mmCIF file of C-alpha atoms in Angstrom:
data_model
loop_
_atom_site.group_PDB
_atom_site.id
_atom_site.type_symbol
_atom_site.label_atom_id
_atom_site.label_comp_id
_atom_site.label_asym_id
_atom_site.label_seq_id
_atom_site.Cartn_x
_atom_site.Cartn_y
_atom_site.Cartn_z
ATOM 1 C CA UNK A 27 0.000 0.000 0.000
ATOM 2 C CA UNK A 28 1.361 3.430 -0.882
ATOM 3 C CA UNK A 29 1.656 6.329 1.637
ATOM 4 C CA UNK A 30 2.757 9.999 1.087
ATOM 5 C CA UNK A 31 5.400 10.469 3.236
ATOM 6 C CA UNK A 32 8.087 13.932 3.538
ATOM 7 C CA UNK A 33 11.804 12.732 2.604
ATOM 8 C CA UNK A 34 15.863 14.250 2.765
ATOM 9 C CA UNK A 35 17.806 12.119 0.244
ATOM 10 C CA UNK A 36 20.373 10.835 1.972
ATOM 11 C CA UNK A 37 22.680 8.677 -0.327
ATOM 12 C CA UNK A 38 21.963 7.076 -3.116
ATOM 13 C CA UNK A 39 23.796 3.749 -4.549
ATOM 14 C CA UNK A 40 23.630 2.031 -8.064
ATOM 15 C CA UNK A 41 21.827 -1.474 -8.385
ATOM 16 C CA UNK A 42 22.577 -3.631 -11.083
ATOM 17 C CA UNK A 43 22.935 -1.973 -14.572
ATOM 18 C CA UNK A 44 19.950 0.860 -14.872
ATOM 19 C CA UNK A 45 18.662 0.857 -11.334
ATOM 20 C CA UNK A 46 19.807 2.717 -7.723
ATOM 21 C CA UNK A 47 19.257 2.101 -4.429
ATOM 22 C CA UNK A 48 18.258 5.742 -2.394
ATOM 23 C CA UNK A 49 18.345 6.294 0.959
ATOM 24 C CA UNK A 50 15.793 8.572 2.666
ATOM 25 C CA UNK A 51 15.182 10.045 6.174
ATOM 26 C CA UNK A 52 11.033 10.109 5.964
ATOM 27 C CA UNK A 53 9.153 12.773 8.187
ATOM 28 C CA UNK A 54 6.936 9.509 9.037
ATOM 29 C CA UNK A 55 8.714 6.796 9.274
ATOM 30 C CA UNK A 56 12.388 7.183 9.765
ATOM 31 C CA UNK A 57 15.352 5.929 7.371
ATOM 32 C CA UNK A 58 13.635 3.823 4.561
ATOM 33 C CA UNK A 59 15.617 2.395 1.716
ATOM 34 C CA UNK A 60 13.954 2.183 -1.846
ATOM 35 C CA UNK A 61 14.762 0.153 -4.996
ATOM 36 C CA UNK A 62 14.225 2.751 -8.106
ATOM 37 C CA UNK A 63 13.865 -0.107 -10.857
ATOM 38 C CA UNK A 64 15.434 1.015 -14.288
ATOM 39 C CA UNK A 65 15.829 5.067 -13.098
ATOM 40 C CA UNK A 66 18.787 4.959 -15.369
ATOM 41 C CA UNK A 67 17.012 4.189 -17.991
ATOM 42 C CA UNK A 68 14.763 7.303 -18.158
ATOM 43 C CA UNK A 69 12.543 5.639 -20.938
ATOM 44 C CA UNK A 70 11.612 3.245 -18.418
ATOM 45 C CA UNK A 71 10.844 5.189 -15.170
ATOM 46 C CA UNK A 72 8.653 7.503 -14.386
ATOM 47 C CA UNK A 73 10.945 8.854 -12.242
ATOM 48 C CA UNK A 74 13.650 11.347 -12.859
ATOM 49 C CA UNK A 75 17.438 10.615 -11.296
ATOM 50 C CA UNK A 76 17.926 14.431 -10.821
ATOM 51 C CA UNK A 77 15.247 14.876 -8.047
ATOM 52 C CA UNK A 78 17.297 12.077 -5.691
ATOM 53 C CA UNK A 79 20.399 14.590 -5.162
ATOM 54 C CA UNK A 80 22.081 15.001 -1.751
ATOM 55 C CA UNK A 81 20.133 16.175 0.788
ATOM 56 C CA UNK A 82 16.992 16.919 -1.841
ATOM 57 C CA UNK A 83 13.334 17.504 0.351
ATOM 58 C CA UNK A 84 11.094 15.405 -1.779
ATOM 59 C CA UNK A 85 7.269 14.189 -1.037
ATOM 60 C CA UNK A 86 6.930 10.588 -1.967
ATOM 61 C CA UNK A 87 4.324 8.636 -2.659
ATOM 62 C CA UNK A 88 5.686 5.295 -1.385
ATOM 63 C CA UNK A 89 5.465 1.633 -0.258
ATOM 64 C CA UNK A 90 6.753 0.947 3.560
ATOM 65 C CA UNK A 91 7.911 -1.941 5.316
ATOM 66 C CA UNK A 92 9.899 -1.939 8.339
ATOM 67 C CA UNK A 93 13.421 -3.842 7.550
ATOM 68 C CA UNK A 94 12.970 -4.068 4.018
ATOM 69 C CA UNK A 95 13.234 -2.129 0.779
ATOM 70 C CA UNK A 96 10.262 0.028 -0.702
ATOM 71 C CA UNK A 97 8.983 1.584 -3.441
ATOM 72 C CA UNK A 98 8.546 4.901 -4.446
ATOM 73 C CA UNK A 99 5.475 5.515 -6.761
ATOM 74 C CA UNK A 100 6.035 9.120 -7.204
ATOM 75 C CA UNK A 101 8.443 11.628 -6.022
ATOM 76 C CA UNK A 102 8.163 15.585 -6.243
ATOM 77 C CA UNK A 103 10.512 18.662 -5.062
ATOM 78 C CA UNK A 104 8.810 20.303 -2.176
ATOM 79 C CA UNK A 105 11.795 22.584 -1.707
ATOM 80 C CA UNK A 106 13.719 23.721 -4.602
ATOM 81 C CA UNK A 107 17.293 24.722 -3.579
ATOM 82 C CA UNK A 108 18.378 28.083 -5.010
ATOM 83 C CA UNK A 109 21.665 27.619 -4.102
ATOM 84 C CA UNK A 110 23.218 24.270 -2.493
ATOM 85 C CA UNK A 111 23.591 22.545 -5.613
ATOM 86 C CA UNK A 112 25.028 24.868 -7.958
ATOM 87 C CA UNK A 113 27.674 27.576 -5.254
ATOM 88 C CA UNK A 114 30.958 25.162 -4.938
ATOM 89 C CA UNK A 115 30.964 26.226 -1.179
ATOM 90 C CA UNK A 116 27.840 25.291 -0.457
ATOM 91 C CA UNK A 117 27.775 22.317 -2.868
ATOM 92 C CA UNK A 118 31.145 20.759 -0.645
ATOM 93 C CA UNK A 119 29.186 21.363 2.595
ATOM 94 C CA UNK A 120 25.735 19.779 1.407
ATOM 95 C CA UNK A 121 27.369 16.652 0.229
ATOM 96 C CA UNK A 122 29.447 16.399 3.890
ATOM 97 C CA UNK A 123 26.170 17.117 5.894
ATOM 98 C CA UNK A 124 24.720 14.331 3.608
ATOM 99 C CA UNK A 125 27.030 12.074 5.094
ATOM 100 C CA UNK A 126 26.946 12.957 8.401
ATOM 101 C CA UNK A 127 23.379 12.465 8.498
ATOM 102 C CA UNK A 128 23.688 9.435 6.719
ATOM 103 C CA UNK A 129 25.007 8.115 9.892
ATOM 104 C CA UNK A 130 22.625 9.767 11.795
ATOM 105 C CA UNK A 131 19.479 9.381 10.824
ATOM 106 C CA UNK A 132 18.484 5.549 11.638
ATOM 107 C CA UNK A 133 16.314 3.250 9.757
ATOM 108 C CA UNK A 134 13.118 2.659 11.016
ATOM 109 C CA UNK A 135 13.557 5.100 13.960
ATOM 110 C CA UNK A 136 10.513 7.994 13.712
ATOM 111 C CA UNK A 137 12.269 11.302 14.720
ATOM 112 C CA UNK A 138 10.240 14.274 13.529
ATOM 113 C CA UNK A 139 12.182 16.736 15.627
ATOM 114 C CA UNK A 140 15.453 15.639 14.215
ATOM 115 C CA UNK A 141 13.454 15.403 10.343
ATOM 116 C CA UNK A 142 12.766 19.143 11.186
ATOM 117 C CA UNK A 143 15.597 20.393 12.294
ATOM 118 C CA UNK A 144 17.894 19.250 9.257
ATOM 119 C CA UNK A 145 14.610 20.804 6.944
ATOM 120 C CA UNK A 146 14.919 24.080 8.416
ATOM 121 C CA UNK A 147 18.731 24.168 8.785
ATOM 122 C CA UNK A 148 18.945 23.209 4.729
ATOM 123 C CA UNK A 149 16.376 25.947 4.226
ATOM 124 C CA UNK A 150 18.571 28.123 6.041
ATOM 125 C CA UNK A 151 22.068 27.455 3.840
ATOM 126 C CA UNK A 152 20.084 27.763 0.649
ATOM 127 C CA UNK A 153 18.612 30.997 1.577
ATOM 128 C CA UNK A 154 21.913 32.858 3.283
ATOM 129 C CA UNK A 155 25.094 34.185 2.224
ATOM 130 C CA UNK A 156 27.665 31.359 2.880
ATOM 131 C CA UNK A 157 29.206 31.232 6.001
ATOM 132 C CA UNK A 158 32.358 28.891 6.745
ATOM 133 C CA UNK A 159 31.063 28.667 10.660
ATOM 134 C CA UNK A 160 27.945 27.197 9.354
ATOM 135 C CA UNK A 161 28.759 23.169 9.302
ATOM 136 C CA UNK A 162 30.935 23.498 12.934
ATOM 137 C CA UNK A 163 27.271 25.179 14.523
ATOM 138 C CA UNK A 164 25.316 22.514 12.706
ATOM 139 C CA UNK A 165 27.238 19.798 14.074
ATOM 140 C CA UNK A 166 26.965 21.286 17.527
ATOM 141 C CA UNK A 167 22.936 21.903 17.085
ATOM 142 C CA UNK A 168 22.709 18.129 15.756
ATOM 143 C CA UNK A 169 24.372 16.986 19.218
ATOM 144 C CA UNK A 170 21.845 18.426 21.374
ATOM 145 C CA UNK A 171 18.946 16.527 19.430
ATOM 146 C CA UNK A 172 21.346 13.229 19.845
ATOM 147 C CA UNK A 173 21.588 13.824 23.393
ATOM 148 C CA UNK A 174 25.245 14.486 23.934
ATOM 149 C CA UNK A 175 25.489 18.493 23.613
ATOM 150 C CA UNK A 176 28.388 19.957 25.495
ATOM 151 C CA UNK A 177 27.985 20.932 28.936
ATOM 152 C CA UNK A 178 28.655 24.590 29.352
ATOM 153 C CA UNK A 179 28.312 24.939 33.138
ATOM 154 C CA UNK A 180 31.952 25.731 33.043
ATOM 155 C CA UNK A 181 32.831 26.944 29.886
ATOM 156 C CA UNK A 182 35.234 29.552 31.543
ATOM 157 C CA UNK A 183 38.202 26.455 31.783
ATOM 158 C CA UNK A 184 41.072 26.088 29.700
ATOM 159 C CA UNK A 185 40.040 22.613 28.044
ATOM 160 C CA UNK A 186 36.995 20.256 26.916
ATOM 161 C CA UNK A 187 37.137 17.062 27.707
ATOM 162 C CA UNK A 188 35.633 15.086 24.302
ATOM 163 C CA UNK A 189 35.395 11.707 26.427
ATOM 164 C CA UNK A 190 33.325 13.287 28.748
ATOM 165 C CA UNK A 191 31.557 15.920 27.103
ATOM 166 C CA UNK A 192 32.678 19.182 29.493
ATOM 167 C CA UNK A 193 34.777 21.638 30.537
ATOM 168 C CA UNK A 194 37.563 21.469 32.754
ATOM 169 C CA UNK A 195 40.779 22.941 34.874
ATOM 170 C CA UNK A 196 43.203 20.035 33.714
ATOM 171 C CA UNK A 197 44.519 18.125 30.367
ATOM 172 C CA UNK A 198 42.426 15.574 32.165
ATOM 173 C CA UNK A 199 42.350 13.228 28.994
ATOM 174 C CA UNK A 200 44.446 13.108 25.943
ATOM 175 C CA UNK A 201 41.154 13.424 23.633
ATOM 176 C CA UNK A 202 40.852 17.781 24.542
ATOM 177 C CA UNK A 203 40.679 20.858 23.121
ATOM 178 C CA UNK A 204 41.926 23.824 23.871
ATOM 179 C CA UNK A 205 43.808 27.310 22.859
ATOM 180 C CA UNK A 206 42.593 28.800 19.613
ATOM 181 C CA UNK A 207 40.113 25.900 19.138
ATOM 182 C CA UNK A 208 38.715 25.881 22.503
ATOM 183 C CA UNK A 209 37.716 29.783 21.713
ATOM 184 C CA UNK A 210 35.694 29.476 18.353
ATOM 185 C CA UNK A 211 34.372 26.434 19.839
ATOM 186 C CA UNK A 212 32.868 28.616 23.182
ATOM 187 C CA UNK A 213 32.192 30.985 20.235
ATOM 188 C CA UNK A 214 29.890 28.752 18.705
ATOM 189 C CA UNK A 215 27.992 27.513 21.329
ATOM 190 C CA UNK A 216 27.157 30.805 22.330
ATOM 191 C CA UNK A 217 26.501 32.215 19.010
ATOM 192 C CA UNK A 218 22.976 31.769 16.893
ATOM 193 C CA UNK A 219 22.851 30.697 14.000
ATOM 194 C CA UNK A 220 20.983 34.365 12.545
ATOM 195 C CA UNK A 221 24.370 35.846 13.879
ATOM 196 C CA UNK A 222 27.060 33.519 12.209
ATOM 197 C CA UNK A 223 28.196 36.212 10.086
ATOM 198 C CA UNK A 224 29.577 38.259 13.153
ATOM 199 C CA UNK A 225 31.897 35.952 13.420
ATOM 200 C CA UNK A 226 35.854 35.905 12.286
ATOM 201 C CA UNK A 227 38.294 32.927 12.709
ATOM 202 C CA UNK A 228 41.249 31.292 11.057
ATOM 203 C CA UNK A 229 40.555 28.399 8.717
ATOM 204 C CA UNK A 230 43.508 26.550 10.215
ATOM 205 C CA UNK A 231 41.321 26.912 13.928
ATOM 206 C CA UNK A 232 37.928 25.921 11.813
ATOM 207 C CA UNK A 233 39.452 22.763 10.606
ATOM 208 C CA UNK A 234 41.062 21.769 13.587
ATOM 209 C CA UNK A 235 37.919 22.181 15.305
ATOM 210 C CA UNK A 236 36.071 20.003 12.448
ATOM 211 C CA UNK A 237 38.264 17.501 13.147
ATOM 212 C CA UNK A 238 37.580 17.108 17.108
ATOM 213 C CA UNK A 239 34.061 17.554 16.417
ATOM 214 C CA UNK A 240 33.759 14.552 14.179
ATOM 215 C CA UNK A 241 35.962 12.834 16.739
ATOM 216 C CA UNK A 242 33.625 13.465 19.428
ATOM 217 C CA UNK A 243 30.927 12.026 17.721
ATOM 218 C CA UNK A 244 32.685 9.032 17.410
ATOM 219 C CA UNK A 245 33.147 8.766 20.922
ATOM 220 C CA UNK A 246 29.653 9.507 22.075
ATOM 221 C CA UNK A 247 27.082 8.510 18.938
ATOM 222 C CA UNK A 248 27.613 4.244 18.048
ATOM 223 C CA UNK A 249 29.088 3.597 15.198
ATOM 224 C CA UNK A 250 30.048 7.118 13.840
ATOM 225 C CA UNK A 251 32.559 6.066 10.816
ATOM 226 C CA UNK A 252 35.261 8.129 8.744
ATOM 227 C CA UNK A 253 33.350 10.988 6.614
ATOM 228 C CA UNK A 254 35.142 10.570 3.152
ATOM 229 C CA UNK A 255 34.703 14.007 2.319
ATOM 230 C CA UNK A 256 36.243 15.883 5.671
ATOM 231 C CA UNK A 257 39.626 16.321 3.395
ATOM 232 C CA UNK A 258 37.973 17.917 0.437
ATOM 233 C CA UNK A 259 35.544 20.008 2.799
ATOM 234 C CA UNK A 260 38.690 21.425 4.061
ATOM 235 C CA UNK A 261 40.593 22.177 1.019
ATOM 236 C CA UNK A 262 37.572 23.892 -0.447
ATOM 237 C CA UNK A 263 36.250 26.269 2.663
ATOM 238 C CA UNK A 264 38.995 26.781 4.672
ATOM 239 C CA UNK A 265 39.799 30.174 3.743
#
């Protein structure tokens, strides 16, 4: 039975010669997998490969089984980006937040504040000036919907602790930040997301903190793997 369901693309992977596997986050249902039969052979689908591009919001009408792969009927833009696909900078970013949420976003598992949150967030790139802040704040918003956002109570000390998720007096752990990084990371948590463009940094500080970011993640969300496109990310916006 077909159901209409909101969807991010989240990766999409080729399936024999003219078919691809996509992976969506659905408003309704969580991550759901579908088998596009013959997409690459436009003659024979209705459906267009262009709409299933990183991060695209679609509304699908769709099959749904829990633990197994569906079927999309029909699929439609409900949000046509201006901008993420088409400005290099922004193109780079979309394609890492596509993997990070890739990760993220778990099959099965409803989460309609999380499906919100990345809807207005991609809403928000398309519609602003670029900003190289933008990805380090996102991946600090995400972690407070994940349930491991940094304690600030003491934000005031010398060094975070990425084990254990706060501040602190000491080099309590080798897994830390501090110095420059420690700054634009205080920065950041105190800083909206309406008022990112205040904001001036070196790229070397932005990429050092991208890197402990992603490595806190690994230690606190299961199973957060390697992003494959951290080193072009950083050669492209870290000016």
């Amino acid at each position: 039975m077909y159901q209409k369901t909101s969807a991010l693309v989240l990766s999409t992977m080729k399936y024999a010669d003219n078919s691809l596997i996509v992976r969506c986050f659905t408003r309704e249902y969580g991550g759901c997998s579908y088998l596009l039969k013959g997409i690459l052979k436009p003659s024979k689908s209705p459906l267009k490969v262009g709409l299933f591009q990183p991060l695209a919001q679609l509304a699908l009408v769709a099959t749904y089984k829990e633990g197994a792969l569906s079927y999309i009927k029909e699929a439609k833009v409900i949000y046509p980006y201006s901008t993420l696909h088409t400005q290099p900078y922004k193109s780079v970013v979309t394609i890492f937040l596509s993997e990070v949420c890739a990760q993220i976003c778990q099959p099965d598992t409803l989460d309609v504040p999380l499906f919100d949150f990345l809807s207005e967030q991609l809403h928000r790139l398309d519609t602003t000036d670029y900003n190289p802040h933008f990805h380090l704040k996102f991946l600090l918003s995400l972690t407070r919907l994940l349930g491991f956002y940094p304690d600030t109570t003491h934000d005031h000390l010398p060094y975070f602790n990425i084990e254990e998720g706060v501040f602190t007096a000491t080099e309590s752990t080798p897994h830390h930040i501090a110095g420059h990084t420690l700054s634009l990371l205080t920065t950041l948590l105190h800083t909206p997301f309406g008022e990112l463009n205040t904001l001036k940094s070196r790229h070397e500080d932005r990429n050092a903190l991208l890197v402990q970011l992603l490595k806190y993640y690994q230690w606190h969300y299961p199973n957060f793997k390697e992003i494959k496109s951290l080193e072009v990310l950083q050669q492209v916006v870290g000016y």
